[in-house]
Short mmCIF file of C-alpha atoms in Angstrom, two decimals:
data_model
loop_
_atom_site.label_atom_id
_atom_site.label_comp_id
_atom_site.label_asym_id
_atom_site.label_seq_id
_atom_site.Cartn_x
_atom_site.Cartn_y
_atom_site.Cartn_z
CA MET A 156 70.22 34.92 -27.11
CA ASN A 157 68.14 31.77 -26.84
CA ALA A 158 68.76 30.40 -23.34
CA LEU A 159 68.56 26.62 -22.93
CA LEU A 160 68.31 26.58 -19.12
CA GLY A 161 64.73 25.76 -18.20
CA SER A 162 64.29 23.23 -21.01
CA SER A 163 63.26 19.67 -20.19
CA GLU A 164 65.28 16.60 -21.13
CA ARG A 165 62.89 15.81 -23.96
CA GLU A 166 63.05 19.37 -25.26
CA LEU A 167 66.84 19.26 -25.29
CA GLU A 168 66.80 15.92 -27.12
CA ASP A 169 64.45 17.34 -29.74
CA PHE A 170 66.56 20.50 -30.00
CA LEU A 171 69.80 18.62 -30.64
CA SER A 172 68.03 16.29 -33.06
CA SER A 173 66.84 19.32 -35.03
CA LEU A 174 70.50 20.26 -35.43
CA GLY A 175 71.30 16.84 -36.87
CA GLN A 176 72.77 15.48 -33.64
CA PRO A 177 71.90 12.14 -32.02
CA ALA A 178 69.32 12.36 -29.20
CA PHE A 179 71.85 11.28 -26.57
CA ARG A 180 73.59 14.62 -27.03
CA GLY A 181 70.47 16.22 -25.56
CA ARG A 182 70.73 13.98 -22.53
CA GLN A 183 74.37 14.94 -22.11
CA LEU A 184 73.49 18.61 -22.30
CA TYR A 185 70.68 18.06 -19.77
CA ASP A 186 73.13 16.49 -17.30
CA TRP A 187 75.55 19.40 -17.61
CA LEU A 188 72.80 21.98 -17.16
CA TYR A 189 71.09 20.57 -14.09
CA VAL A 190 73.56 18.22 -12.39
CA ARG A 191 76.94 19.74 -13.13
CA GLY A 192 75.74 23.34 -13.35
CA ALA A 193 77.64 24.37 -16.48
CA ARG A 194 77.69 28.07 -17.30
CA TYR A 195 79.29 27.99 -20.76
CA PHE A 196 79.25 25.56 -23.67
CA ASP A 197 83.06 25.31 -23.56
CA GLU A 198 82.76 23.54 -20.20
CA ILE A 199 80.68 20.75 -21.74
CA THR A 200 83.59 18.81 -23.21
CA VAL A 201 81.47 15.73 -23.93
CA LEU A 202 79.89 17.72 -26.76
CA PRO A 203 81.93 17.92 -29.98
CA LYS A 204 83.90 21.15 -30.30
CA ASP A 205 82.30 22.06 -33.63
CA LEU A 206 78.84 21.68 -32.04
CA ARG A 207 79.78 23.98 -29.15
CA ILE A 208 81.08 26.57 -31.59
CA SER A 209 77.97 26.26 -33.74
CA LEU A 210 75.63 26.75 -30.78
CA LYS A 211 77.40 29.98 -29.82
CA GLU A 212 77.47 31.25 -33.40
CA GLN A 213 73.72 30.66 -33.71
CA GLY A 214 73.09 32.81 -30.67
CA PHE A 215 72.30 30.08 -28.14
CA SER A 216 73.46 30.27 -24.55
CA ILE A 217 73.06 28.24 -21.39
CA GLY A 218 71.40 31.26 -19.78
CA ARG A 219 73.19 31.58 -16.45
CA LEU A 220 73.32 34.89 -14.57
CA THR A 221 76.37 36.66 -13.17
CA GLU A 222 76.96 37.15 -9.45
CA ILE A 223 77.47 40.84 -8.64
CA LYS A 224 77.31 40.86 -4.85
CA ARG A 225 76.92 38.41 -2.01
CA LEU A 226 75.83 39.04 1.58
CA ILE A 227 75.98 36.35 4.26
CA SER A 228 74.17 36.88 7.57
CA LYS A 229 75.20 35.59 10.96
CA ASP A 230 72.50 32.93 10.65
CA ALA A 231 74.01 31.81 7.28
CA THR A 232 71.16 33.32 5.23
CA THR A 233 72.81 34.14 1.90
CA LYS A 234 71.59 36.94 -0.34
CA LEU A 235 72.75 37.32 -3.94
CA LEU A 236 72.51 40.18 -6.38
CA LEU A 237 72.63 38.67 -9.86
CA GLY A 238 73.19 40.40 -13.18
CA THR A 239 71.13 39.63 -16.28
CA ASN A 240 72.25 39.58 -19.90
CA ASP A 241 70.65 43.01 -20.54
CA GLY A 242 72.36 44.73 -17.62
CA GLU A 243 69.54 44.51 -15.07
CA THR A 244 69.87 43.06 -11.55
CA ILE A 245 67.73 40.73 -9.48
CA GLU A 246 67.85 39.33 -5.95
CA THR A 247 67.60 35.83 -4.56
CA VAL A 248 68.07 34.50 -1.04
CA GLY A 249 69.10 31.12 0.36
CA ILE A 250 67.61 30.43 3.80
CA PRO A 251 69.15 27.37 5.48
CA THR A 252 68.18 25.28 8.48
CA ASP A 253 69.48 21.89 9.55
CA GLN A 254 66.70 20.14 7.66
CA ARG A 255 66.11 22.32 4.60
CA LEU A 256 67.39 24.97 2.22
CA THR A 257 64.73 27.37 1.02
CA VAL A 258 65.42 29.58 -1.98
CA CYS A 259 63.43 32.80 -2.23
CA VAL A 260 63.24 33.62 -5.93
CA SER A 261 62.21 36.71 -7.89
CA SER A 262 59.80 36.57 -10.82
CA GLN A 263 60.19 40.12 -12.14
CA ILE A 264 62.71 42.96 -12.17
CA GLY A 265 61.09 45.50 -9.89
CA CYS A 266 57.38 45.45 -9.16
CA SER A 267 54.32 47.49 -10.13
CA MET A 268 52.24 46.68 -7.03
CA GLY A 269 53.66 49.50 -4.88
CA CYS A 270 53.19 47.82 -1.47
CA LYS A 271 54.20 50.43 1.11
CA PHE A 272 56.34 48.09 3.22
CA CYS A 273 58.34 46.63 0.31
CA ALA A 274 61.64 48.02 -1.00
CA THR A 275 61.24 46.42 -4.43
CA GLY A 276 58.40 48.68 -5.50
CA LYS A 277 60.43 51.80 -4.66
CA SER A 278 62.51 51.23 -7.79
CA GLY A 279 59.56 50.75 -10.14
CA PHE A 280 58.95 47.96 -12.63
CA GLN A 281 61.32 47.06 -15.48
CA ARG A 282 60.26 43.70 -16.92
CA SER A 283 59.29 40.12 -16.17
CA LEU A 284 61.97 37.44 -15.89
CA ALA A 285 62.50 34.63 -18.38
CA THR A 286 62.42 30.99 -17.28
CA ASN A 287 66.21 30.63 -17.25
CA GLU A 288 66.54 33.74 -15.06
CA ILE A 289 64.20 32.24 -12.45
CA VAL A 290 65.77 28.77 -12.53
CA ASP A 291 69.30 30.18 -12.29
CA GLN A 292 68.52 31.66 -8.89
CA ALA A 293 68.12 28.20 -7.37
CA LEU A 294 71.22 26.90 -9.15
CA SER A 295 73.29 29.87 -7.97
CA ILE A 296 72.25 29.34 -4.35
CA ARG A 297 72.96 25.60 -4.70
CA GLU A 298 76.49 26.27 -5.93
CA ILE A 299 77.37 28.90 -3.35
CA MET A 300 75.90 27.10 -0.35
CA ASN A 301 76.94 23.66 -1.63
CA ARG A 302 73.53 22.25 -0.75
CA ARG A 303 70.61 21.03 -2.77
CA PRO A 304 67.57 23.34 -2.39
CA SER A 305 64.62 21.59 -0.79
CA HIS A 306 62.01 24.38 -0.99
CA ILE A 307 61.24 27.26 -3.35
CA VAL A 308 59.24 30.37 -2.43
CA PHE A 309 58.25 32.95 -5.04
CA MET A 310 58.46 35.76 -2.51
CA GLY A 311 61.27 37.80 -4.04
CA MET A 312 60.98 40.72 -6.41
CA GLY A 313 57.82 41.02 -8.51
CA GLU A 314 54.23 39.78 -8.70
CA PRO A 315 54.31 36.14 -9.89
CA LEU A 316 50.75 36.17 -11.27
CA LEU A 317 51.76 38.91 -13.72
CA ASN A 318 54.31 36.47 -15.15
CA SER A 319 52.21 33.36 -14.75
CA GLU A 320 53.21 31.17 -17.72
CA THR A 321 56.92 31.71 -17.09
CA VAL A 322 56.51 31.06 -13.35
CA LEU A 323 54.74 27.79 -14.11
CA ALA A 324 57.48 26.83 -16.60
CA ALA A 325 60.04 27.45 -13.85
CA ILE A 326 57.99 25.32 -11.43
CA ARG A 327 58.05 22.48 -13.96
CA CYS A 328 61.83 22.76 -14.08
CA PHE A 329 62.23 22.96 -10.29
CA ASN A 330 59.99 19.92 -9.94
CA GLU A 331 61.14 17.63 -12.75
CA ASP A 332 64.73 18.74 -13.35
CA LEU A 333 65.89 19.78 -9.87
CA GLY A 334 63.74 17.27 -7.96
CA ILE A 335 61.83 19.73 -5.77
CA GLY A 336 58.29 18.52 -5.11
CA GLN A 337 55.42 20.84 -5.97
CA ARG A 338 54.21 20.72 -2.37
CA ARG A 339 57.51 22.33 -1.39
CA ILE A 340 56.95 25.30 -3.69
CA THR A 341 55.02 28.43 -2.63
CA ILE A 342 53.80 31.27 -4.83
CA SER A 343 53.06 34.57 -3.10
CA THR A 344 50.66 37.09 -4.64
CA VAL A 345 48.95 40.28 -3.50
CA GLY A 346 45.98 39.19 -5.62
CA ILE A 347 45.24 40.25 -9.18
CA PRO A 348 41.50 40.61 -9.93
CA GLY A 349 40.13 37.62 -11.82
CA SER A 350 43.46 35.78 -11.84
CA LEU A 351 43.39 33.12 -9.11
CA LYS A 352 41.11 30.57 -10.73
CA LYS A 353 42.68 31.22 -14.14
CA PHE A 354 46.09 30.60 -12.64
CA GLY A 355 44.92 27.29 -11.15
CA GLU A 356 43.44 26.26 -14.49
CA LEU A 357 46.65 27.19 -16.31
CA ALA A 358 48.71 25.20 -13.80
CA ILE A 359 46.57 22.12 -14.35
CA LYS A 360 46.85 22.57 -18.12
CA LEU A 361 50.63 23.07 -18.18
CA LEU A 362 51.72 20.93 -15.22
CA GLY A 363 48.91 18.40 -14.94
CA ARG A 364 48.20 19.45 -11.37
CA ALA A 365 48.44 22.42 -9.00
CA GLN A 366 49.92 21.06 -5.78
CA PHE A 367 52.07 24.07 -4.90
CA THR A 368 50.95 26.44 -2.14
CA LEU A 369 49.27 29.70 -3.07
CA ALA A 370 50.06 32.39 -0.50
CA VAL A 371 47.93 35.54 -0.65
CA SER A 372 49.43 38.68 0.87
CA LEU A 373 46.51 39.93 2.95
CA HIS A 374 48.27 42.16 5.53
CA ALA A 375 45.02 43.68 6.83
CA PRO A 376 41.68 42.41 8.20
CA ASN A 377 39.54 44.95 6.30
CA GLN A 378 39.42 46.75 2.98
CA GLU A 379 40.12 50.26 4.26
CA LEU A 380 43.31 49.35 6.09
CA ARG A 381 44.48 47.06 3.29
CA GLU A 382 44.30 49.91 0.79
CA THR A 383 46.65 52.02 2.92
CA ILE A 384 49.22 49.21 2.91
CA ILE A 385 48.67 47.88 -0.63
CA PRO A 386 47.45 50.72 -2.89
CA MET A 387 46.52 48.29 -5.68
CA ALA A 388 43.97 46.73 -3.30
CA LYS A 389 41.53 49.53 -4.14
CA ASN A 390 40.85 47.61 -7.36
CA TYR A 391 40.15 44.35 -5.54
CA GLN A 392 37.67 44.25 -2.66
CA ILE A 393 38.77 41.95 0.14
CA ASN A 394 35.52 39.99 0.13
CA GLN A 395 35.90 39.30 -3.59
CA LEU A 396 39.50 38.24 -3.03
CA LEU A 397 38.38 35.72 -0.43
CA ALA A 398 35.61 34.46 -2.72
CA ASP A 399 38.21 33.91 -5.45
CA CYS A 400 40.41 32.05 -2.96
CA LYS A 401 37.52 29.70 -2.24
CA ASP A 402 37.08 29.10 -5.97
CA TYR A 403 40.79 28.33 -6.23
CA PHE A 404 40.50 25.82 -3.37
CA ALA A 405 37.47 24.18 -5.00
CA LEU A 406 39.42 23.81 -8.25
CA THR A 407 42.75 22.58 -6.89
CA GLY A 408 41.93 21.07 -3.50
CA ARG A 409 44.84 23.04 -2.04
CA ARG A 410 44.16 25.33 0.90
CA VAL A 411 45.23 28.93 0.55
CA SER A 412 47.82 30.43 2.88
CA PHE A 413 47.39 34.06 3.93
CA GLU A 414 50.43 36.19 4.65
CA TYR A 415 50.03 38.90 7.24
CA ILE A 416 52.93 41.26 7.84
CA LEU A 417 52.71 42.76 11.31
CA LEU A 418 53.36 46.51 11.28
CA GLY A 419 53.85 48.02 14.71
CA ASP A 420 50.82 50.00 15.94
CA LEU A 421 49.15 49.81 12.50
CA ASN A 422 47.67 46.34 12.00
CA ASP A 423 48.91 44.43 15.05
CA GLN A 424 46.30 45.36 17.66
CA SER A 425 44.01 42.85 19.37
CA HIS A 426 40.95 44.13 17.54
CA HIS A 427 42.77 43.50 14.25
CA ALA A 428 43.38 39.89 15.28
CA HIS A 429 39.72 39.39 16.20
CA GLN A 430 38.62 40.99 12.92
CA LEU A 431 40.98 38.77 10.94
CA ALA A 432 39.68 35.69 12.74
CA ARG A 433 36.09 36.62 11.83
CA LEU A 434 37.09 37.26 8.23
CA LEU A 435 38.68 33.82 7.85
CA SER A 436 36.23 31.87 10.00
CA GLY A 437 35.20 28.63 8.29
CA PHE A 438 37.82 29.12 5.58
CA GLN A 439 40.17 26.26 4.67
CA SER A 440 43.30 28.29 5.16
CA HIS A 441 46.46 29.03 7.13
CA VAL A 442 47.83 32.38 8.33
CA ASN A 443 51.55 33.05 8.14
CA LEU A 444 52.50 35.95 10.42
CA ILE A 445 55.57 37.98 9.46
CA ALA A 446 57.17 40.62 11.65
CA TYR A 447 58.05 43.70 9.60
CA ASN A 448 61.65 44.04 8.41
CA PRO A 449 62.34 47.82 8.31
CA ILE A 450 63.37 49.55 5.07
CA GLU A 451 64.50 53.07 4.26
CA GLU A 452 61.98 55.80 3.41
CA GLU A 453 59.14 54.20 5.40
CA SER A 454 58.20 54.92 9.00
CA PHE A 455 56.63 51.52 9.70
CA LYS A 456 57.85 49.91 12.90
CA ARG A 457 58.63 46.33 13.77
CA PRO A 458 56.12 45.16 16.42
CA THR A 459 57.27 44.10 19.86
CA ASN A 460 57.68 40.41 20.60
CA LYS A 461 54.87 40.71 23.15
CA ARG A 462 52.51 42.13 20.52
CA ILE A 463 53.48 39.41 18.04
CA ARG A 464 52.82 36.61 20.53
CA ALA A 465 49.50 38.15 21.58
CA PHE A 466 48.32 38.46 17.98
CA GLN A 467 49.22 34.85 17.26
CA SER A 468 47.54 33.63 20.44
CA LEU A 469 44.30 35.46 19.66
CA LEU A 470 44.11 33.86 16.22
CA GLU A 471 44.75 30.41 17.67
CA THR A 472 42.10 30.95 20.36
CA ASN A 473 39.63 31.77 17.60
CA GLY A 474 40.38 28.55 15.72
CA ILE A 475 42.63 29.97 12.99
CA ALA A 476 45.62 27.86 11.89
CA VAL A 477 48.61 30.17 12.24
CA SER A 478 52.39 30.10 12.27
CA LEU A 479 55.04 32.76 12.82
CA ARG A 480 57.77 33.09 10.23
CA LYS A 481 61.16 33.44 11.88
CA SER A 482 62.99 36.57 10.74
CA ARG A 483 66.23 35.78 8.90
CA GLY A 484 69.10 37.92 7.64
CA LEU A 485 68.17 41.06 9.57
CA ASP A 486 71.84 42.01 10.04
CA GLN A 487 72.31 42.14 6.26
CA ASP A 488 69.15 44.05 5.23
CA ALA A 489 67.57 40.94 3.76
CA ALA A 490 64.19 42.51 3.03
CA CYS A 491 63.29 42.07 -0.62
CA GLY A 492 64.67 44.80 -2.88
CA GLN A 493 67.11 46.40 -0.46
CA LEU A 494 70.32 45.02 -1.96
CA ARG A 495 69.29 45.98 -5.50
CA ARG A 496 68.39 49.54 -4.47
CA GLN A 497 71.73 49.96 -2.69
CA HIS A 498 73.57 48.73 -5.79
CA ASN A 499 71.65 51.07 -8.10
CA ARG A 500 72.54 54.06 -5.89
CA ASP A 501 76.26 53.23 -5.84
#
């Protein structure tokens, strides 16, 4: 089917005009897609019945996903397992606070990166998501939580830079159609050789600017340790990754954020913090520390609170901008990929 979700207002006007309809029909369709959240053409009663029938007969659809399972944590973090038109499943998470609602979206079904700490890679890679499948995740969270999303993080299933054009198309939609500013959107990547500057150039070409945050999953202060955590890192030396990050900053003017997942007794020692500080010294960047969320089949441990605080303090003492991401949804196994794997086993 040809999904219409993800299209701009102008694209919908042109589409309806191509079918011999007046342009205002496109604006009506736009309103029902992004404001009213329609799932089926039959709901859009402002459109003539014969037009709704014709759209379905021609194989067009709105492109919404189907909710399969919902988990709500004690802290109100809401995790959804959504079904696609071809029978696959993806995860998305709504993370609320008093001031914001962050939606963690997936960009692929499964992942080929094989990061040792991540449940998604355990199920292998199936395919990349289409624009409507990414956009629907934010709409589904909006409907269920009855709140307008304020932030988007591409930190769910998949490697966004391996689906770059579609991810950027979704960002356009989040920004222009759902009213979420680019500066409130973050894209997380483990780093694909030769891709960072190209991604920035593509963003400028397609969006006119690249004001979103690029978050690089570093997770280690040296190449040897990084390869044990992220096997794909053997193809991308850490010094070259940092050089590419500097090129990205020079192109976009946006500082790079580095994600560092703290794994108990593996990469959370004081000498790791000092090494990380030396690695990033003089770099226009920010470090986001993340305490490990345990998954099945891996023996990694969550670090102690004392170790977490000490690691953060050492980075700050060495002049590194750092923040600690608060763990959410731990009582409902909210780590990426866990809900999908449980569903596939059932």
